[in-house]
Structure formats: C-alpha cells, structure tokens
Amino acid sequence: MKRRELLAGLGAGAGVAALAGCAGEAPADRAAASGAAAGSGETFNWKMVTTWPPNFPGTGTSAAELAETITRASGGRLTVRVFAAGELVPPFEVFNTVSAGAAEMGHGVSYYWKAQVEAAQFFGAIPFGMTPTESAAWLHFGGGLELWRELYEPFGVMVFTGGNTGTQMGGWFNREINSVDDLKGLKMRIPGLGGEVLQRAGGTPVMLPGGEIYTAMQTGSVDATEWVGPYNDVGFGLHEVADYYYYPGWQEPGAILEVSINQQAWEALPDDLQEIVKSAIGYVESRMGAEYNARNAQFLRQLRDEGKIEIRPFPDAVLEELRARSEEVIAELTARDEAAARIYASYTAFQQQVGEWLDIGERAATAARR
Ligand code: CA
C-alpha cells in the first residue's frame, strides 16, 4: 500500500516536472512528455553542435564519445547526434544555437563567445591562470561551476565542465622570439584574452577556428599560431608549416571545455536521463585529462625524434612583458564588467590558494625525482 502511494506520488511529480519543461508546446506534445516522464518510455533526440572539425582528436572525439555514452547508457531513450563545426552552424555560433534551442547541446570553449558574454572567458582560459588540475578543483569544489551557471542563466543555457585539453604550448612561430621587440607586428592566431594581451604587446591577434589554421600558416597570412599541445598540433600538421615551437602556453595554461545544454531541453528530461547525462559528462571529462597527458607526451617525443623543428622556451623578458600586459587586460575587463569582477575575484583567490598547496605537493614531488 505504501509502495503504491509512493509510486503514484512519483508519477504525479514527474508529470508536473515534464509539463514545466514543455511550456509553449502543443497540448498533444505535452501529454506525450507527461506520459514519458511517468514511465512510458518517450525517446528524446538531441543535436549536439560543436566548434570542432569532424572527429578532431581529443576534442571532437570527446564530443562523439559523450554522445555515444549518453545514447548507449540510456538504451536509446536519449539519442545525441553530433554535428562538427560548420555542419549545422558555424563554430562560433554554438552558444547562440544552444541558447535559442535550435540544438539541445553544444561542445566548445567559452572564450569563443566572448562577444556575447565577455566574462565567459574566465571559464575557458586565463593568461597566466590555472592549470587543468587547478581549474578542475576550482570548478568542482571552489564555486567556479556555480558562477558559470549563474552567468549563462539569462541565456537559457545550462553548463557543465566538459574536460580540459591540458597545459598548452606557446605555439608555432616562423619568426624567432628573442626579445620583447619581436612581438611587435607579429600576426598570430590566438583567441580570447591571450589575443588581447598580444595586441597590447604590439602584435596583431587573429581569431580563426581550428580548421583554418594550417592554411593560414602555410600561406603566411599569419606568422605564428597557438593551438593546443603536441597531440592536437601534430594532428593539424602544424610542424610541417613552422620552424619554432615555443613554450610555455602562457595564454592558456589549460583550456576548459564546455558542454552546454538548452535549459528547457534539460528540464524536459526525466530525472534518470538527467543523471545519465551528468554521469556521462563526468566520465568523458576525466578520460580527457588522462588522454591529453598521455598523447602530448607521445607526440612531443615524436617531434624531438624527428628533429625538424626547434623546441624553445620563451625568453624570461618576453614572459614578463606578457604577464604585465595580461594584468592590464584583466584589470580593464573586470573594471567594465561586474560579473567578470566577481568571477575573477573567486578565480584568483583560488589560484593563489591551490598554488600554495601544489608548490609543496605535486610540483615539489616532480622536482624531487630528477
Ligand atoms: Ca589554444
């Protein structure tokens, strides 16, 4: 008797939840959704738009793995179909598309939509900011994800952290960078805040999606480009069109990936499907971190063995200049945008604290073994 009452109560509750998620749909659709949430097995077909070339190693493949995991774990009740950059919408339109509900799900990096939401850049990568290990701690246990969700709420977008492409490299150059003066007039593909920093240092940042970088370097329409790290950079063949590979990746010590979901689509899912989506995102997120460290190491070794390009650190004076210009860019951004100020306060306080721990934890341990 108690069990029957419980089931009846759950059914009614789920029905209300489904109705709430389907405002604006035809009455017949509402009835169908209500029945499904109560257990009739309604299926959902989602589109996932991405900023990546088709099945691009690491990022595109992670989007595909996420879609497959959700589809299989749900027994096909929630089917997710992936669209590469340009297949349904251009790469930088992913956020707008998910916000408008023209696709239920998106996969990308938040700094690609800085024109729509300037403060979103803090959830992509910050010059001289947190590494993947540090930012994951901030997002999951330091209040970062809550701030991110608050920022996207007015756009009707629910957001999850989709992984990280690892600590990046400084990029590929066809000009030597020996001094601060060599940054002047440098035309470089570099998105987000890193691009603004380069501009401040006298260079010309260019924003290009991944698929256009190789040709831009080959034709000389840019002098330099950053992309990710050895794994993805070799995948694009960038080692064939540049002479120097510089480090560290000051512009993106770690680029956080974003999984976005249209809020109404999210709310229309029954609880168990929401849990499947959350679990699948977490599964793919943890695998991505491991994959990037393994593959970056493998492709760095390959580049060294081939010996065709020169792998160099940026001179200290260049990094000092870029760090000083970064502080200016971030100070101006936080002064004109209240959300950015709040997010940066949380970000920078966490970076300081977690850095203190890692100095005597991971960094001391890796330094000690040499
Ligand atoms: Ca990058």
Tab-separated table of C-alpha atoms and ligand atoms in Angstrom:
chain	number	residue	atom	x	y	z
A	1	MET	CA	0.000	0.000	0.000
A	2	LYS	CA	2.783	2.361	0.982
A	3	ARG	CA	4.698	1.392	-2.154
A	4	ARG	CA	1.656	2.093	-4.358
A	5	GLU	CA	1.225	5.524	-2.776
A	6	LEU	CA	4.902	6.268	-3.297
A	7	LEU	CA	4.762	5.277	-6.976
A	8	ALA	CA	1.594	7.328	-7.523
A	9	GLY	CA	3.264	10.315	-5.902
A	10	LEU	CA	6.400	9.955	-8.030
A	11	GLY	CA	4.312	9.663	-11.197
A	12	ALA	CA	2.374	12.839	-10.459
A	13	GLY	CA	5.549	14.735	-9.560
A	14	ALA	CA	7.327	13.642	-12.696
A	15	GLY	CA	4.306	14.628	-14.792
A	16	VAL	CA	4.361	18.162	-13.382
A	17	ALA	CA	8.095	18.393	-13.998
A	18	ALA	CA	7.622	17.321	-17.597
A	19	LEU	CA	4.848	19.869	-18.128
A	20	ALA	CA	7.010	22.599	-16.672
A	21	GLY	CA	9.729	21.752	-19.154
A	22	CYS	CA	7.440	21.866	-22.174
A	23	ALA	CA	5.884	25.321	-21.920
A	24	GLY	CA	4.864	26.538	-25.345
A	25	GLU	CA	4.483	23.136	-26.979
A	26	ALA	CA	1.259	21.801	-28.444
A	27	PRO	CA	-1.143	20.093	-25.981
A	28	ALA	CA	-0.580	16.713	-27.654
A	29	ASP	CA	3.192	17.036	-27.141
A	30	ARG	CA	2.692	17.987	-23.521
A	31	ALA	CA	0.554	14.923	-22.956
A	32	ALA	CA	3.224	12.731	-24.588
A	33	ALA	CA	6.002	14.241	-22.482
A	34	SER	CA	3.967	13.854	-19.312
A	35	GLY	CA	3.318	10.196	-20.044
A	36	ALA	CA	7.007	9.597	-20.807
A	37	ALA	CA	8.225	11.072	-17.569
A	38	ALA	CA	5.826	8.815	-15.734
A	39	GLY	CA	7.499	5.840	-17.366
A	40	SER	CA	6.014	5.261	-20.814
A	41	GLY	CA	9.488	5.346	-22.410
A	42	GLU	CA	9.352	8.507	-24.502
A	43	THR	CA	12.505	8.988	-26.509
A	44	PHE	CA	14.427	12.235	-26.962
A	45	ASN	CA	16.534	13.098	-29.981
A	46	TRP	CA	19.140	15.777	-29.369
A	47	LYS	CA	21.501	17.584	-31.653
A	48	MET	CA	24.972	18.471	-30.334
A	49	VAL	CA	26.674	21.304	-32.217
A	50	THR	CA	30.419	21.645	-31.748
A	51	THR	CA	33.275	24.032	-32.502
A	52	TRP	CA	35.491	21.163	-33.715
A	53	PRO	CA	36.376	19.720	-37.099
A	54	PRO	CA	34.731	16.278	-37.603
A	55	ASN	CA	36.113	13.761	-35.069
A	56	PHE	CA	39.070	16.015	-34.308
A	57	PRO	CA	41.405	14.058	-31.966
A	58	GLY	CA	40.795	14.767	-28.289
A	59	THR	CA	38.066	17.395	-28.559
A	60	GLY	CA	35.880	16.199	-31.438
A	61	THR	CA	36.372	12.581	-30.409
A	62	SER	CA	35.440	13.503	-26.828
A	63	ALA	CA	32.218	15.122	-28.065
A	64	ALA	CA	31.498	11.948	-30.040
A	65	GLU	CA	32.293	9.750	-27.028
A	66	LEU	CA	29.948	11.822	-24.883
A	67	ALA	CA	27.114	11.496	-27.399
A	68	GLU	CA	27.671	7.750	-27.734
A	69	THR	CA	27.890	7.213	-23.982
A	70	ILE	CA	24.618	9.057	-23.367
A	71	THR	CA	22.868	7.242	-26.204
A	72	ARG	CA	24.042	3.795	-25.042
A	73	ALA	CA	23.674	4.341	-21.296
A	74	SER	CA	20.101	5.491	-21.840
A	75	GLY	CA	19.334	2.467	-24.008
A	76	GLY	CA	18.492	4.833	-26.839
A	77	ARG	CA	15.901	6.826	-24.870
A	78	LEU	CA	18.108	9.892	-25.327
A	79	THR	CA	19.900	9.853	-28.663
A	80	VAL	CA	22.542	12.530	-29.223
A	81	ARG	CA	23.757	13.248	-32.761
A	82	VAL	CA	26.983	15.234	-33.141
A	83	PHE	CA	27.487	17.963	-35.733
A	84	ALA	CA	31.032	19.118	-36.465
A	85	ALA	CA	31.849	22.784	-36.949
A	86	GLY	CA	30.010	24.136	-39.947
A	87	GLU	CA	27.765	21.104	-40.478
A	88	LEU	CA	24.750	22.711	-38.850
A	89	VAL	CA	26.092	26.098	-37.721
A	90	PRO	CA	29.484	27.862	-37.889
A	91	PRO	CA	31.779	27.040	-34.923
A	92	PHE	CA	31.441	30.354	-33.120
A	93	GLU	CA	27.606	30.158	-33.314
A	94	VAL	CA	27.417	27.146	-30.986
A	95	PHE	CA	26.448	29.137	-27.887
A	96	ASN	CA	23.738	31.163	-29.691
A	97	THR	CA	22.341	27.987	-31.232
A	98	VAL	CA	22.021	26.216	-27.881
A	99	SER	CA	20.644	29.368	-26.261
A	100	ALA	CA	17.966	29.609	-28.978
A	101	GLY	CA	17.155	25.896	-28.649
A	102	ALA	CA	17.938	25.159	-32.318
A	103	ALA	CA	20.287	22.494	-30.909
A	104	GLU	CA	19.836	20.988	-27.457
A	105	MET	CA	23.526	20.556	-26.719
A	106	GLY	CA	26.828	22.269	-27.506
A	107	HIS	CA	30.500	21.370	-27.141
A	108	GLY	CA	33.230	24.025	-27.310
A	109	VAL	CA	35.255	26.532	-25.288
A	110	SER	CA	33.618	29.545	-23.636
A	111	TYR	CA	36.033	32.203	-24.945
A	112	TYR	CA	34.685	31.618	-28.453
A	113	TRP	CA	31.552	33.552	-27.365
A	114	LYS	CA	33.217	36.453	-25.634
A	115	ALA	CA	31.319	38.822	-27.976
A	116	GLN	CA	28.028	37.646	-26.407
A	117	VAL	CA	29.243	37.079	-22.812
A	118	GLU	CA	32.542	38.759	-22.109
A	119	ALA	CA	33.030	37.240	-18.652
A	120	ALA	CA	32.692	33.738	-20.163
A	121	GLN	CA	36.403	33.883	-20.947
A	122	PHE	CA	37.248	33.081	-17.324
A	123	PHE	CA	35.737	29.637	-17.915
A	124	GLY	CA	37.871	28.988	-20.988
A	125	ALA	CA	41.399	30.053	-20.205
A	126	ILE	CA	43.093	32.967	-18.492
A	127	PRO	CA	46.620	34.037	-19.411
A	128	PHE	CA	48.969	33.015	-16.598
A	129	GLY	CA	45.954	31.388	-14.922
A	130	MET	CA	45.184	27.942	-13.570
A	131	THR	CA	46.398	24.629	-14.958
A	132	PRO	CA	43.902	21.797	-15.650
A	133	THR	CA	44.401	20.279	-12.194
A	134	GLU	CA	43.888	23.646	-10.516
A	135	SER	CA	40.873	24.767	-12.550
A	136	ALA	CA	39.090	21.421	-12.082
A	137	ALA	CA	39.452	21.899	-8.317
A	138	TRP	CA	38.027	25.424	-8.608
A	139	LEU	CA	35.109	24.414	-10.835
A	140	HIS	CA	34.001	21.385	-8.825
A	141	PHE	CA	34.933	22.352	-5.264
A	142	GLY	CA	35.734	26.081	-5.283
A	143	GLY	CA	32.447	27.575	-6.504
A	144	GLY	CA	33.556	28.008	-10.135
A	145	LEU	CA	30.795	25.964	-11.753
A	146	GLU	CA	28.090	27.794	-9.772
A	147	LEU	CA	29.426	31.140	-11.040
A	148	TRP	CA	29.495	29.789	-14.590
A	149	ARG	CA	25.861	28.627	-14.385
A	150	GLU	CA	24.789	31.963	-12.944
A	151	LEU	CA	26.488	33.740	-15.860
A	152	TYR	CA	24.688	31.638	-18.512
A	153	GLU	CA	21.273	31.563	-16.806
A	154	PRO	CA	19.937	34.674	-18.616
A	155	PHE	CA	20.712	32.922	-21.917
A	156	GLY	CA	18.684	29.833	-21.025
A	157	VAL	CA	21.825	27.694	-21.067
A	158	MET	CA	22.805	25.039	-18.510
A	159	VAL	CA	26.546	24.419	-18.469
A	160	PHE	CA	28.909	21.617	-17.439
A	161	THR	CA	32.672	21.389	-17.492
A	162	GLY	CA	33.491	19.077	-20.385
A	163	GLY	CA	37.158	18.364	-19.694
A	164	ASN	CA	40.400	20.118	-20.473
A	165	THR	CA	42.815	19.992	-23.364
A	166	GLY	CA	45.750	20.025	-20.947
A	167	THR	CA	48.505	22.523	-20.354
A	168	GLN	CA	49.103	24.111	-23.739
A	169	MET	CA	52.198	25.054	-25.703
A	170	GLY	CA	53.019	28.688	-26.512
A	171	GLY	CA	52.638	27.961	-30.204
A	172	TRP	CA	54.254	27.669	-33.620
A	173	PHE	CA	56.336	30.510	-34.993
A	174	ASN	CA	58.000	31.306	-38.258
A	175	ARG	CA	59.800	34.207	-36.585
A	176	GLU	CA	62.250	33.890	-33.736
A	177	ILE	CA	61.142	35.485	-30.489
A	178	ASN	CA	64.353	36.645	-28.847
A	179	SER	CA	63.136	39.851	-27.267
A	180	VAL	CA	60.034	41.870	-26.481
A	181	ASP	CA	60.562	43.773	-29.758
A	182	ASP	CA	59.977	40.574	-31.735
A	183	LEU	CA	56.342	40.612	-30.573
A	184	LYS	CA	55.785	43.899	-32.395
A	185	GLY	CA	53.996	43.403	-35.691
A	186	LEU	CA	53.650	39.669	-35.040
A	187	LYS	CA	50.490	38.391	-36.745
A	188	MET	CA	49.340	35.429	-34.710
A	189	ARG	CA	46.269	33.249	-34.479
A	190	ILE	CA	45.443	33.481	-30.779
A	191	PRO	CA	41.904	33.728	-29.368
A	192	GLY	CA	40.448	35.164	-26.175
A	193	LEU	CA	42.309	37.214	-23.611
A	194	GLY	CA	45.655	35.938	-24.877
A	195	GLY	CA	44.909	37.709	-28.145
A	196	GLU	CA	44.208	40.988	-26.352
A	197	VAL	CA	47.466	40.618	-24.440
A	198	LEU	CA	49.426	40.103	-27.658
A	199	GLN	CA	47.785	43.185	-29.152
A	200	ARG	CA	48.807	45.195	-26.102
A	201	ALA	CA	52.363	43.974	-26.585
A	202	GLY	CA	52.358	45.251	-30.175
A	203	GLY	CA	51.221	42.166	-32.093
A	204	THR	CA	48.146	41.524	-34.250
A	205	PRO	CA	45.905	38.729	-32.947
A	206	VAL	CA	43.781	36.827	-35.450
A	207	MET	CA	40.795	34.671	-34.466
A	208	LEU	CA	40.495	31.590	-36.643
A	209	PRO	CA	38.730	28.287	-35.971
A	210	GLY	CA	40.991	25.247	-35.821
A	211	GLY	CA	40.200	24.036	-39.326
A	212	GLU	CA	41.657	27.185	-40.929
A	213	ILE	CA	44.979	27.365	-39.078
A	214	TYR	CA	47.163	25.140	-41.276
A	215	THR	CA	46.384	27.059	-44.467
A	216	ALA	CA	46.887	30.411	-42.719
A	217	MET	CA	50.368	29.312	-41.598
A	218	GLN	CA	51.209	27.696	-44.939
A	219	THR	CA	50.276	30.775	-46.975
A	220	GLY	CA	51.978	33.094	-44.500
A	221	SER	CA	48.781	35.032	-43.760
A	222	VAL	CA	49.828	34.613	-40.095
A	223	ASP	CA	53.412	34.495	-38.719
A	224	ALA	CA	52.502	32.318	-35.771
A	225	THR	CA	49.696	30.340	-34.233
A	226	GLU	CA	48.865	28.713	-30.998
A	227	TRP	CA	46.502	25.757	-30.960
A	228	VAL	CA	46.740	23.205	-28.157
A	229	GLY	CA	49.737	20.949	-27.500
A	230	PRO	CA	51.802	18.337	-29.363
A	231	TYR	CA	48.913	15.862	-29.759
A	232	ASN	CA	46.499	18.236	-31.487
A	233	ASP	CA	49.141	20.393	-33.139
A	234	VAL	CA	50.785	17.472	-34.918
A	235	GLY	CA	47.285	16.271	-35.827
A	236	PHE	CA	46.850	19.501	-37.782
A	237	GLY	CA	50.299	19.171	-39.347
A	238	LEU	CA	51.481	22.454	-37.827
A	239	HIS	CA	55.001	21.016	-37.508
A	240	GLU	CA	55.100	21.000	-41.326
A	241	VAL	CA	54.466	24.743	-41.644
A	242	ALA	CA	56.527	26.278	-38.821
A	243	ASP	CA	60.163	26.375	-37.704
A	244	TYR	CA	59.886	27.003	-33.968
A	245	TYR	CA	57.699	25.520	-31.251
A	246	TYR	CA	57.689	27.737	-28.166
A	247	TYR	CA	56.639	27.054	-24.569
A	248	PRO	CA	55.115	27.573	-22.021
A	249	GLY	CA	51.497	28.113	-23.006
A	250	TRP	CA	51.183	31.344	-21.035
A	251	GLN	CA	47.995	32.207	-22.943
A	252	GLU	CA	46.172	29.012	-21.963
A	253	PRO	CA	47.780	27.094	-19.109
A	254	GLY	CA	44.730	24.867	-19.545
A	255	ALA	CA	41.652	25.328	-21.735
A	256	ILE	CA	38.460	24.207	-20.065
A	257	LEU	CA	35.933	22.639	-22.408
A	258	GLU	CA	32.278	23.493	-22.155
A	259	VAL	CA	29.257	21.245	-22.519
A	260	SER	CA	26.188	23.447	-22.860
A	261	ILE	CA	22.579	22.300	-22.740
A	262	ASN	CA	19.491	24.304	-23.590
A	263	GLN	CA	17.751	24.918	-20.260
A	264	GLN	CA	14.279	23.923	-21.481
A	265	ALA	CA	15.603	20.755	-23.092
A	266	TRP	CA	17.420	19.921	-19.845
A	267	GLU	CA	14.312	20.453	-17.736
A	268	ALA	CA	12.217	18.332	-20.102
A	269	LEU	CA	14.373	15.269	-19.320
A	270	PRO	CA	13.172	12.887	-16.611
A	271	ASP	CA	15.462	12.623	-13.572
A	272	ASP	CA	17.103	9.368	-14.611
A	273	LEU	CA	18.101	10.731	-18.018
A	274	GLN	CA	19.486	13.872	-16.381
A	275	GLU	CA	21.626	11.622	-14.159
A	276	ILE	CA	22.843	9.682	-17.200
A	277	VAL	CA	23.833	12.927	-18.934
A	278	LYS	CA	25.667	14.205	-15.821
A	279	SER	CA	27.486	10.903	-15.302
A	280	ALA	CA	28.485	10.647	-18.955
A	281	ILE	CA	29.888	14.186	-18.905
A	282	GLY	CA	31.938	13.396	-15.772
A	283	TYR	CA	33.216	10.145	-17.298
A	284	VAL	CA	34.351	11.831	-20.501
A	285	GLU	CA	35.842	14.758	-18.567
A	286	SER	CA	38.146	12.534	-16.507
A	287	ARG	CA	39.213	10.489	-19.535
A	288	MET	CA	40.101	13.603	-21.482
A	289	GLY	CA	42.615	14.800	-18.873
A	290	ALA	CA	44.364	11.441	-18.939
A	291	GLU	CA	44.318	11.251	-22.727
A	292	TYR	CA	45.935	14.661	-23.218
A	293	ASN	CA	48.808	13.946	-20.870
A	294	ALA	CA	49.458	10.578	-22.492
A	295	ARG	CA	49.224	11.759	-26.092
A	296	ASN	CA	51.014	15.093	-25.622
A	297	ALA	CA	53.951	13.170	-24.190
A	298	GLN	CA	53.887	10.726	-27.110
A	299	PHE	CA	53.822	13.441	-29.801
A	300	LEU	CA	56.408	15.631	-28.069
A	301	ARG	CA	58.775	12.654	-28.174
A	302	GLN	CA	57.970	12.170	-31.869
A	303	LEU	CA	58.744	15.835	-32.662
A	304	ARG	CA	62.049	15.613	-30.791
A	305	ASP	CA	62.998	12.380	-32.547
A	306	GLU	CA	62.219	13.827	-35.992
A	307	GLY	CA	64.388	16.840	-35.160
A	308	LYS	CA	62.923	19.070	-37.895
A	309	ILE	CA	61.655	21.849	-35.666
A	310	GLU	CA	63.252	23.689	-32.793
A	311	ILE	CA	61.506	23.480	-29.414
A	312	ARG	CA	62.325	26.552	-27.332
A	313	PRO	CA	61.256	28.344	-24.173
A	314	PHE	CA	60.172	31.977	-24.462
A	315	PRO	CA	62.832	34.305	-23.059
A	316	ASP	CA	62.088	35.417	-19.480
A	317	ALA	CA	61.815	39.060	-20.560
A	318	VAL	CA	59.103	38.145	-23.091
A	319	LEU	CA	57.091	36.270	-20.456
A	320	GLU	CA	57.485	39.204	-18.051
A	321	GLU	CA	56.179	41.606	-20.691
A	322	LEU	CA	53.222	39.344	-21.495
A	323	ARG	CA	52.428	38.914	-17.798
A	324	ALA	CA	52.418	42.680	-17.241
A	325	ARG	CA	50.158	43.238	-20.278
A	326	SER	CA	47.850	40.400	-19.046
A	327	GLU	CA	47.380	42.161	-15.747
A	328	GLU	CA	46.331	45.324	-17.600
A	329	VAL	CA	43.883	43.483	-19.865
A	330	ILE	CA	42.251	41.636	-16.967
A	331	ALA	CA	42.101	44.783	-14.796
A	332	GLU	CA	40.245	46.625	-17.575
A	333	LEU	CA	37.878	43.731	-18.191
A	334	THR	CA	36.977	43.418	-14.511
A	335	ALA	CA	36.537	47.214	-14.212
A	336	ARG	CA	33.932	47.351	-17.015
A	337	ASP	CA	32.071	44.108	-16.283
A	338	GLU	CA	30.625	43.401	-12.844
A	339	ALA	CA	30.211	39.667	-13.496
A	340	ALA	CA	33.830	39.436	-14.641
A	341	ALA	CA	34.976	41.160	-11.451
A	342	ARG	CA	33.094	38.700	-9.261
A	343	ILE	CA	34.298	35.676	-11.194
A	344	TYR	CA	37.895	36.877	-11.279
A	345	ALA	CA	37.903	37.501	-7.526
A	346	SER	CA	36.898	33.886	-6.976
A	347	TYR	CA	39.317	32.625	-9.664
A	348	THR	CA	42.375	34.483	-8.471
A	349	ALA	CA	41.823	33.723	-4.769
A	350	PHE	CA	41.506	30.044	-5.599
A	351	GLN	CA	44.565	30.106	-7.871
A	352	GLN	CA	46.642	31.577	-5.059
A	353	GLN	CA	45.477	29.019	-2.511
A	354	VAL	CA	45.694	25.914	-4.695
A	355	GLY	CA	49.087	27.096	-5.984
A	356	GLU	CA	50.424	27.201	-2.441
A	357	TRP	CA	49.396	23.586	-1.991
A	358	LEU	CA	50.730	22.374	-5.353
A	359	ASP	CA	54.088	24.098	-4.737
A	360	ILE	CA	54.786	21.787	-1.822
A	361	GLY	CA	52.642	18.950	-3.226
A	362	GLU	CA	52.801	17.992	-6.920
A	363	ARG	CA	55.449	20.463	-8.099
A	364	ALA	CA	57.826	19.637	-5.265
A	365	ALA	CA	57.278	15.914	-5.845
A	366	THR	CA	58.050	16.117	-9.586
A	367	ALA	CA	61.071	18.356	-8.958
A	368	ALA	CA	62.394	15.910	-6.341
A	369	ARG	CA	62.509	12.894	-8.651
A	370	ARG	CA	65.037	14.392	-11.081
B	1	CA	CA	44.939	27.291	-27.521
